[in-house]
Amino acid sequence: MAESWPRRLLLCLVAAAVPIALGVDGDWLAGNTSGNVALAADQPSNQRSGYVWSATRIESGIRLRGSVPNDEDRRTLLGVIKAHFPDLEVEDRLKVADGAPPQDQWLAAVSFSLKQLSHLKRGSVRLLNVALRLEGEAKSPAD
């Protein structure tokens, strides 16, 4: 139980930071009517539906899964990855799919997610629409 509170704190901090970084009003937060912050991605799978994208940092690379709106956005995403992770190999298993959030919001969410992933030794980021879930081990105490 003592190990779960830092993760929950991190999720709350990320939940508070992402709407500011994205310039959205925070409507993508779920379960906030009681004053508790919970990410939409934390909802039970039978309540989830939306546009999913994820990146996982492993020893020598980045593994991409989920959906991308189109090939142009895929190229933009791969450019952002090369900027944050120039020495890592990219395993791209993204599929072009309809139903993405507005392009500017989705690309901003992906960019913000990758910036957070760059602070991890290993871990993953997952977007459900533009709601972020981040898990992993920080590179350093400052990270």
mmCIF file with all atom_site columns, C-alpha atoms in Angstrom, residues 4-64:
data_model
loop_
_atom_site.group_PDB
_atom_site.id
_atom_site.type_symbol
_atom_site.label_atom_id
_atom_site.label_alt_id
_atom_site.label_comp_id
_atom_site.label_asym_id
_atom_site.label_entity_id
_atom_site.label_seq_id
_atom_site.pdbx_PDB_ins_code
_atom_site.Cartn_x
_atom_site.Cartn_y
_atom_site.Cartn_z
_atom_site.occupancy
_atom_site.B_iso_or_equiv
_atom_site.pdbx_formal_charge
_atom_site.auth_seq_id
_atom_site.auth_comp_id
_atom_site.auth_asym_id
_atom_site.auth_atom_id
_atom_site.pdbx_PDB_model_num
ATOM 1  C CA . SER A 1 4  ? 0.835   2.871  -4.432  1.00 0.00 ? 4  SER A CA 1
ATOM 2  C CA . TRP A 1 5  ? 0.571   6.408  -3.038  1.00 0.00 ? 5  TRP A CA 1
ATOM 3  C CA . PRO A 1 6  ? 3.493   7.818  -5.141  1.00 0.00 ? 6  PRO A CA 1
ATOM 4  C CA . ARG A 1 7  ? 1.891   6.376  -8.274  1.00 0.00 ? 7  ARG A CA 1
ATOM 5  C CA . ARG A 1 8  ? -1.489  7.865  -7.381  1.00 0.00 ? 8  ARG A CA 1
ATOM 6  C CA . LEU A 1 9  ? 0.154   11.203 -6.596  1.00 0.00 ? 9  LEU A CA 1
ATOM 7  C CA . LEU A 1 10 ? 1.931   11.119 -9.952  1.00 0.00 ? 10 LEU A CA 1
ATOM 8  C CA . LEU A 1 11 ? -1.338  10.341 -11.729 1.00 0.00 ? 11 LEU A CA 1
ATOM 9  C CA . CYS A 1 12 ? -3.006  13.270 -9.960  1.00 0.00 ? 12 CYS A CA 1
ATOM 10 C CA . LEU A 1 13 ? -0.148  15.600 -10.874 1.00 0.00 ? 13 LEU A CA 1
ATOM 11 C CA . VAL A 1 14 ? -0.246  14.467 -14.490 1.00 0.00 ? 14 VAL A CA 1
ATOM 12 C CA . ALA A 1 15 ? -4.043  14.822 -14.537 1.00 0.00 ? 15 ALA A CA 1
ATOM 13 C CA . ALA A 1 16 ? -3.661  18.394 -13.320 1.00 0.00 ? 16 ALA A CA 1
ATOM 14 C CA . ALA A 1 17 ? -0.820  19.258 -15.717 1.00 0.00 ? 17 ALA A CA 1
ATOM 15 C CA . VAL A 1 18 ? -2.122  17.796 -18.968 1.00 0.00 ? 18 VAL A CA 1
ATOM 16 C CA . PRO A 1 19 ? -5.168  20.102 -19.383 1.00 0.00 ? 19 PRO A CA 1
ATOM 17 C CA . ILE A 1 20 ? -2.889  23.103 -18.877 1.00 0.00 ? 20 ILE A CA 1
ATOM 18 C CA . ALA A 1 21 ? -0.322  21.767 -21.327 1.00 0.00 ? 21 ALA A CA 1
ATOM 19 C CA . LEU A 1 22 ? -2.994  20.928 -23.882 1.00 0.00 ? 22 LEU A CA 1
ATOM 20 C CA . GLY A 1 23 ? -5.030  24.088 -23.430 1.00 0.00 ? 23 GLY A CA 1
ATOM 21 C CA . VAL A 1 24 ? -8.225  22.123 -22.873 1.00 0.00 ? 24 VAL A CA 1
ATOM 22 C CA . ASP A 1 25 ? -10.794 22.605 -20.160 1.00 0.00 ? 25 ASP A CA 1
ATOM 23 C CA . GLY A 1 26 ? -10.297 19.247 -18.432 1.00 0.00 ? 26 GLY A CA 1
ATOM 24 C CA . ASP A 1 27 ? -13.580 17.673 -19.582 1.00 0.00 ? 27 ASP A CA 1
ATOM 25 C CA . TRP A 1 28 ? -11.656 14.497 -20.419 1.00 0.00 ? 28 TRP A CA 1
ATOM 26 C CA . LEU A 1 29 ? -11.188 13.816 -16.709 1.00 0.00 ? 29 LEU A CA 1
ATOM 27 C CA . ALA A 1 30 ? -13.594 11.162 -15.483 1.00 0.00 ? 30 ALA A CA 1
ATOM 28 C CA . GLY A 1 31 ? -15.033 10.555 -12.053 1.00 0.00 ? 31 GLY A CA 1
ATOM 29 C CA . ASN A 1 32 ? -14.355 14.088 -10.872 1.00 0.00 ? 32 ASN A CA 1
ATOM 30 C CA . THR A 1 33 ? -17.823 14.824 -9.475  1.00 0.00 ? 33 THR A CA 1
ATOM 31 C CA . SER A 1 34 ? -16.764 13.880 -5.940  1.00 0.00 ? 34 SER A CA 1
ATOM 32 C CA . GLY A 1 35 ? -13.592 15.962 -6.071  1.00 0.00 ? 35 GLY A CA 1
ATOM 33 C CA . ASN A 1 36 ? -11.420 12.904 -6.745  1.00 0.00 ? 36 ASN A CA 1
ATOM 34 C CA . VAL A 1 37 ? -9.211  13.001 -9.806  1.00 0.00 ? 37 VAL A CA 1
ATOM 35 C CA . ALA A 1 38 ? -9.271  9.889  -11.944 1.00 0.00 ? 38 ALA A CA 1
ATOM 36 C CA . LEU A 1 39 ? -8.079  9.579  -15.493 1.00 0.00 ? 39 LEU A CA 1
ATOM 37 C CA . ALA A 1 40 ? -10.506 8.349  -18.089 1.00 0.00 ? 40 ALA A CA 1
ATOM 38 C CA . ALA A 1 41 ? -7.993  5.579  -18.865 1.00 0.00 ? 41 ALA A CA 1
ATOM 39 C CA . ASP A 1 42 ? -8.436  4.345  -15.268 1.00 0.00 ? 42 ASP A CA 1
ATOM 40 C CA . GLN A 1 43 ? -12.094 3.539  -15.882 1.00 0.00 ? 43 GLN A CA 1
ATOM 41 C CA . PRO A 1 44 ? -13.049 -0.156 -16.077 1.00 0.00 ? 44 PRO A CA 1
ATOM 42 C CA . SER A 1 45 ? -12.562 -1.538 -19.575 1.00 0.00 ? 45 SER A CA 1
ATOM 43 C CA . ASN A 1 46 ? -16.292 -2.119 -20.030 1.00 0.00 ? 46 ASN A CA 1
ATOM 44 C CA . GLN A 1 47 ? -16.805 1.663  -19.655 1.00 0.00 ? 47 GLN A CA 1
ATOM 45 C CA . ARG A 1 48 ? -13.995 2.661  -22.023 1.00 0.00 ? 48 ARG A CA 1
ATOM 46 C CA . SER A 1 49 ? -14.328 3.579  -25.631 1.00 0.00 ? 49 SER A CA 1
ATOM 47 C CA . GLY A 1 50 ? -12.212 5.972  -27.520 1.00 0.00 ? 50 GLY A CA 1
ATOM 48 C CA . TYR A 1 51 ? -9.053  6.563  -29.451 1.00 0.00 ? 51 TYR A CA 1
ATOM 49 C CA . VAL A 1 52 ? -6.105  4.686  -27.938 1.00 0.00 ? 52 VAL A CA 1
ATOM 50 C CA . TRP A 1 53 ? -2.386  5.256  -28.536 1.00 0.00 ? 53 TRP A CA 1
ATOM 51 C CA . SER A 1 54 ? 0.574   4.026  -26.472 1.00 0.00 ? 54 SER A CA 1
ATOM 52 C CA . ALA A 1 55 ? 4.361   4.119  -26.384 1.00 0.00 ? 55 ALA A CA 1
ATOM 53 C CA . THR A 1 56 ? 6.507   1.827  -24.265 1.00 0.00 ? 56 THR A CA 1
ATOM 54 C CA . ARG A 1 57 ? 10.167  2.475  -23.558 1.00 0.00 ? 57 ARG A CA 1
ATOM 55 C CA . ILE A 1 58 ? 12.241  -0.674 -23.433 1.00 0.00 ? 58 ILE A CA 1
ATOM 56 C CA . GLU A 1 59 ? 16.028  -1.078 -23.190 1.00 0.00 ? 59 GLU A CA 1
ATOM 57 C CA . SER A 1 60 ? 16.961  -0.174 -26.743 1.00 0.00 ? 60 SER A CA 1
ATOM 58 C CA . GLY A 1 61 ? 13.784  1.159  -28.218 1.00 0.00 ? 61 GLY A CA 1
ATOM 59 C CA . ILE A 1 62 ? 10.297  2.568  -28.237 1.00 0.00 ? 62 ILE A CA 1
ATOM 60 C CA . ARG A 1 63 ? 7.311   0.340  -28.992 1.00 0.00 ? 63 ARG A CA 1
ATOM 61 C CA . LEU A 1 64 ? 4.280   2.105  -30.503 1.00 0.00 ? 64 LEU A CA 1
#
